[in-house]
XYZ file of N, CA and C in Angstrom:
375
model
N 25.830 19.944 20.137
C 24.994 19.522 21.246
C 25.013 20.552 22.372
N 26.153 21.213 22.580
C 26.220 22.208 23.649
C 25.266 23.367 23.399
N 25.056 23.714 22.130
C 24.155 24.820 21.814
C 22.691 24.421 21.909
N 22.401 23.171 21.680
C 20.995 22.756 21.683
C 20.510 22.287 23.051
N 21.414 21.870 23.916
C 21.015 21.395 25.245
C 20.149 22.397 26.005
N 20.527 23.684 26.048
C 19.675 24.643 26.771
C 18.276 24.795 26.165
N 18.168 24.619 24.850
C 16.866 24.742 24.191
C 15.934 23.583 24.537
N 16.506 22.487 24.956
C 15.711 21.297 25.252
C 15.194 21.254 26.693
N 15.590 22.224 27.500
C 15.178 22.215 28.908
C 13.671 22.160 29.069
N 12.940 22.862 28.214
C 11.473 22.865 28.335
C 10.890 21.479 28.061
N 11.568 20.690 27.252
C 11.088 19.337 26.962
C 11.278 18.409 28.159
N 12.238 18.718 29.016
C 12.481 17.895 30.202
C 11.275 17.934 31.126
N 10.573 19.060 31.105
C 9.426 19.225 31.988
C 8.238 18.356 31.576
N 8.267 17.860 30.345
C 7.177 16.994 29.889
C 7.220 15.679 30.642
N 6.085 15.066 30.738
C 5.983 13.794 31.441
C 6.932 12.767 30.806
N 7.616 12.026 31.636
C 8.502 10.982 31.141
C 7.675 9.885 30.487
N 8.326 9.151 29.636
C 7.714 8.010 28.962
C 7.102 7.094 30.020
N 5.853 6.716 29.851
C 5.188 5.873 30.855
C 5.912 4.533 30.995
N 6.026 4.077 32.200
C 6.702 2.817 32.534
C 8.184 2.798 32.175
N 8.710 3.904 31.793
C 10.123 3.961 31.393
C 10.740 5.216 32.009
N 12.042 5.312 31.923
C 12.740 6.476 32.455
C 13.397 7.247 31.311
N 12.628 7.526 30.274
C 13.124 8.257 29.108
C 12.333 9.553 28.995
N 13.041 10.663 28.921
C 12.409 11.974 28.798
C 12.512 12.442 27.353
N 11.623 13.349 26.967
C 11.586 13.805 25.586
C 12.873 14.498 25.176
N 13.491 15.266 26.054
C 14.741 15.936 25.690
C 15.826 14.905 25.372
N 15.864 13.818 26.113
C 16.840 12.765 25.853
C 16.555 12.095 24.508
N 15.282 11.880 24.237
C 14.886 11.263 22.972
C 15.301 12.134 21.789
N 15.082 13.443 21.885
C 15.457 14.361 20.808
C 16.980 14.349 20.611
N 17.740 14.335 21.693
C 19.196 14.262 21.573
C 19.632 12.973 20.875
N 18.988 11.879 21.213
C 19.325 10.612 20.565
C 18.961 10.625 19.081
N 17.845 11.269 18.741
C 17.488 11.406 17.328
C 18.530 12.222 16.575
N 18.990 13.308 17.188
C 20.025 14.127 16.556
C 21.315 13.339 16.371
N 21.672 12.576 17.380
C 22.853 11.722 17.279
C 22.698 10.749 16.126
N 21.516 10.186 15.995
C 21.239 9.231 14.922
C 21.331 9.889 13.547
N 20.700 11.039 13.392
C 20.674 11.712 12.095
C 22.040 12.213 11.651
N 22.864 12.654 12.586
C 24.119 13.289 12.218
C 25.344 12.422 12.451
N 25.149 11.168 12.745
C 26.265 10.250 12.929
C 26.175 9.166 11.866
N 27.118 9.141 10.937
C 27.043 8.158 9.846
C 27.190 6.708 10.318
N 27.657 6.503 11.539
C 27.797 5.141 12.050
C 26.474 4.569 12.562
N 25.512 5.442 12.820
C 24.221 4.991 13.323
C 23.387 4.451 12.166
N 23.031 3.187 12.245
C 22.243 2.589 11.171
C 20.997 1.872 11.678
N 20.978 1.546 12.953
C 19.838 0.804 13.486
C 19.400 1.374 14.830
N 18.183 1.065 15.184
C 17.662 1.473 16.482
C 18.448 0.796 17.599
N 18.790 -0.465 17.404
C 19.574 -1.182 18.408
C 20.955 -0.539 18.592
N 21.561 -0.111 17.503
C 22.852 0.568 17.593
C 22.742 1.864 18.368
N 21.660 2.593 18.136
C 21.439 3.836 18.870
C 21.239 3.542 20.349
N 20.475 2.520 20.643
C 20.250 2.150 22.032
C 21.561 1.761 22.696
N 22.411 1.046 21.992
C 23.686 0.619 22.566
C 24.604 1.800 22.870
N 24.451 2.901 22.129
C 25.283 4.075 22.424
C 24.931 4.669 23.780
N 23.701 4.428 24.247
C 23.308 4.979 25.552
C 23.981 4.235 26.697
N 24.689 3.173 26.384
C 25.430 2.433 27.398
C 26.883 2.896 27.495
N 27.304 3.754 26.567
C 28.683 4.266 26.557
C 28.821 5.439 27.523
N 29.827 5.359 28.366
C 30.030 6.404 29.376
C 30.227 7.783 28.756
N 30.999 7.863 27.668
C 31.240 9.162 27.030
C 29.947 9.779 26.500
N 29.093 8.971 25.911
C 27.829 9.464 25.376
C 26.924 9.922 26.519
N 26.839 9.118 27.566
C 25.997 9.491 28.707
C 26.467 10.798 29.336
N 27.772 10.972 29.418
C 28.320 12.182 30.035
C 28.119 13.403 29.130
N 28.438 13.259 27.865
C 28.350 14.386 26.932
C 26.913 14.845 26.713
N 25.996 13.890 26.540
C 24.607 14.232 26.279
C 23.765 14.348 27.544
N 24.368 14.002 28.677
C 23.671 14.061 29.971
C 22.399 13.209 29.949
N 22.564 11.978 29.492
C 21.445 11.047 29.430
C 21.785 9.784 30.213
N 20.761 8.997 30.463
C 20.937 7.710 31.126
C 20.793 6.611 30.084
N 21.117 5.395 30.496
C 20.920 4.255 29.612
C 19.445 4.153 29.258
N 19.164 3.830 28.032
C 17.802 3.746 27.541
C 17.547 2.327 27.039
N 16.396 1.795 27.360
C 16.069 0.452 26.880
C 15.613 0.520 25.425
N 15.757 -0.586 24.737
C 15.331 -0.664 23.342
C 13.824 -0.463 23.224
N 13.080 -1.022 24.169
C 11.628 -0.860 24.149
C 11.193 0.581 24.298
N 11.810 1.295 25.231
C 11.457 2.707 25.446
C 11.792 3.540 24.217
N 12.926 3.257 23.626
C 13.361 4.018 22.460
C 12.463 3.752 21.256
N 12.093 2.506 21.050
C 11.258 2.182 19.897
C 9.834 2.709 20.055
N 9.356 2.819 21.263
C 8.000 3.279 21.512
C 7.898 4.802 21.654
N 9.006 5.459 21.894
C 9.000 6.892 22.199
C 8.413 7.744 21.086
N 8.608 7.369 19.841
C 8.061 8.144 18.734
C 6.546 8.220 18.745
N 5.917 7.270 19.387
C 4.459 7.260 19.491
C 3.961 7.881 20.789
N 4.832 7.965 21.778
C 4.441 8.457 23.092
C 4.583 9.973 23.198
N 5.688 10.509 22.681
C 5.954 11.938 22.815
C 5.249 12.732 21.719
N 4.791 13.915 22.070
C 4.064 14.788 21.151
C 5.050 15.620 20.334
N 5.128 15.346 19.043
C 6.068 16.040 18.171
C 5.767 17.530 18.043
N 4.550 17.947 18.329
C 4.199 19.375 18.246
C 5.013 20.202 19.235
N 5.513 19.550 20.271
C 6.326 20.266 21.253
C 7.676 20.691 20.674
N 8.030 20.166 19.512
C 9.292 20.538 18.873
C 9.175 21.827 18.050
N 7.974 22.258 17.751
C 7.795 23.456 16.928
C 8.518 24.682 17.483
N 8.376 25.026 18.775
C 9.107 26.185 19.292
C 10.629 26.015 19.189
N 11.098 24.798 19.341
C 12.525 24.524 19.204
C 12.996 24.817 17.784
N 12.243 24.333 16.787
C 12.600 24.590 15.395
C 12.556 26.086 15.088
N 11.535 26.760 15.605
C 11.428 28.208 15.364
C 12.631 28.959 15.950
N 13.044 28.575 17.136
C 14.191 29.223 17.775
C 15.475 28.941 16.993
N 15.653 27.719 16.532
C 16.844 27.382 15.747
C 16.874 28.163 14.429
N 15.723 28.304 13.789
C 15.642 29.082 12.552
C 15.976 30.544 12.832
N 15.409 31.080 13.898
C 15.669 32.480 14.276
C 17.162 32.710 14.514
N 17.782 31.829 15.273
C 19.214 31.980 15.556
C 20.052 31.870 14.296
N 19.677 30.966 13.415
C 20.418 30.802 12.164
C 20.295 32.049 11.307
N 19.106 32.583 11.196
C 18.889 33.780 10.389
C 19.625 34.985 10.963
N 19.683 35.096 12.281
C 20.387 36.203 12.917
C 21.890 36.080 12.744
N 22.382 34.862 12.772
C 23.814 34.623 12.721
C 24.375 34.740 11.309
N 23.628 34.274 10.358
C 24.089 34.244 8.974
C 23.472 35.401 8.190
N 24.219 36.477 8.001
C 23.725 37.643 7.305
C 23.259 37.346 5.892
N 23.919 36.412 5.225
C 23.546 36.110 3.846
C 22.189 35.409 3.748
N 21.665 34.938 4.870
C 20.359 34.292 4.870
C 19.236 35.263 5.200
N 19.579 36.521 5.448
C 18.567 37.510 5.792
C 17.524 37.591 4.676
N 16.274 37.511 5.053
C 15.178 37.591 4.099
C 14.749 36.250 3.536
N 15.471 35.194 3.861
C 15.128 33.888 3.306
C 13.763 33.406 3.782
N 13.364 33.859 4.988
C 12.057 33.440 5.500
C 10.926 33.957 4.634
N 11.178 35.003 3.849
C 10.166 35.533 2.952
C 10.136 34.763 1.638
N 11.201 34.018 1.359
C 11.298 33.271 0.102
C 10.822 31.831 0.237
N 10.893 31.287 1.419
C 10.517 29.896 1.627
C 9.005 29.754 1.749
N 8.486 28.727 1.152
C 7.066 28.433 1.234
C 6.908 27.016 1.759
N 6.156 26.878 2.832
C 5.913 25.551 3.387
C 4.790 24.889 2.606
N 5.088 23.758 2.006
C 4.101 23.044 1.216
C 3.407 21.989 2.062
N 4.182 21.354 2.935
C 3.632 20.267 3.735
C 4.130 20.413 5.158
N 3.246 20.660 6.100
C 3.640 20.870 7.482
C 3.710 19.609 8.309
N 3.611 18.458 7.688
C 3.606 17.212 8.457
C 4.995 16.765 8.853
N 6.037 17.432 8.387
C 7.400 16.994 8.682
C 7.671 16.969 10.175
N 7.204 17.968 10.896
C 7.457 18.010 12.335
C 6.821 16.814 13.015
N 5.622 16.448 12.597
C 4.936 15.314 13.199
C 5.609 13.989 12.858
N 6.198 13.903 11.675
C 6.734 12.618 11.240
C 8.209 12.415 11.569
N 8.933 13.467 11.932
C 10.357 13.334 12.221
C 10.609 12.310 13.311
N 9.887 12.415 14.400
C 10.149 11.521 15.515
C 9.701 10.093 15.248
N 8.831 9.894 14.288
C 8.337 8.547 14.011
C 9.082 7.872 12.864
N 9.826 8.621 12.078
C 10.408 8.054 10.865
C 11.922 7.972 10.860
N 12.574 8.224 11.980
C 14.028 8.232 11.938
C 14.602 6.871 11.575
N 13.893 5.810 11.841
C 14.407 4.461 11.571
C 14.443 4.145 10.082
N 13.793 4.909 9.224
C 13.790 4.608 7.789
C 14.920 5.307 7.055
N 15.806 5.953 7.775
C 16.886 6.709 7.155
C 17.712 5.853 6.219
N 17.945 4.628 6.528
C 18.797 3.785 5.689
C 18.036 2.628 5.130
């Protein structure tokens, strides 16, 4: 999370969720927490983690309502994540010498993944 927080700064500038106090950078952090934490199984469980002081401090987020969290996948524009993914890929390729040239070997068959990531996290289990 410490490495990705600076990359999310540009998402903070996006308009906050209407009628709610949830920003896109916070939403992306919560999605990452959900995807990489085996204890996360439900949207309600994810929402409840936003009430934990340690989580709020570490991720620099505020408490999030269940309604805001469930609606956020439809409110925020997933296309704004493309530069973030590109930067993460670039850093990974630069850091891992054995991955050099892999970008020439990979072929994207379906580009809808970026659009669907934010809307489909609840189907993980």
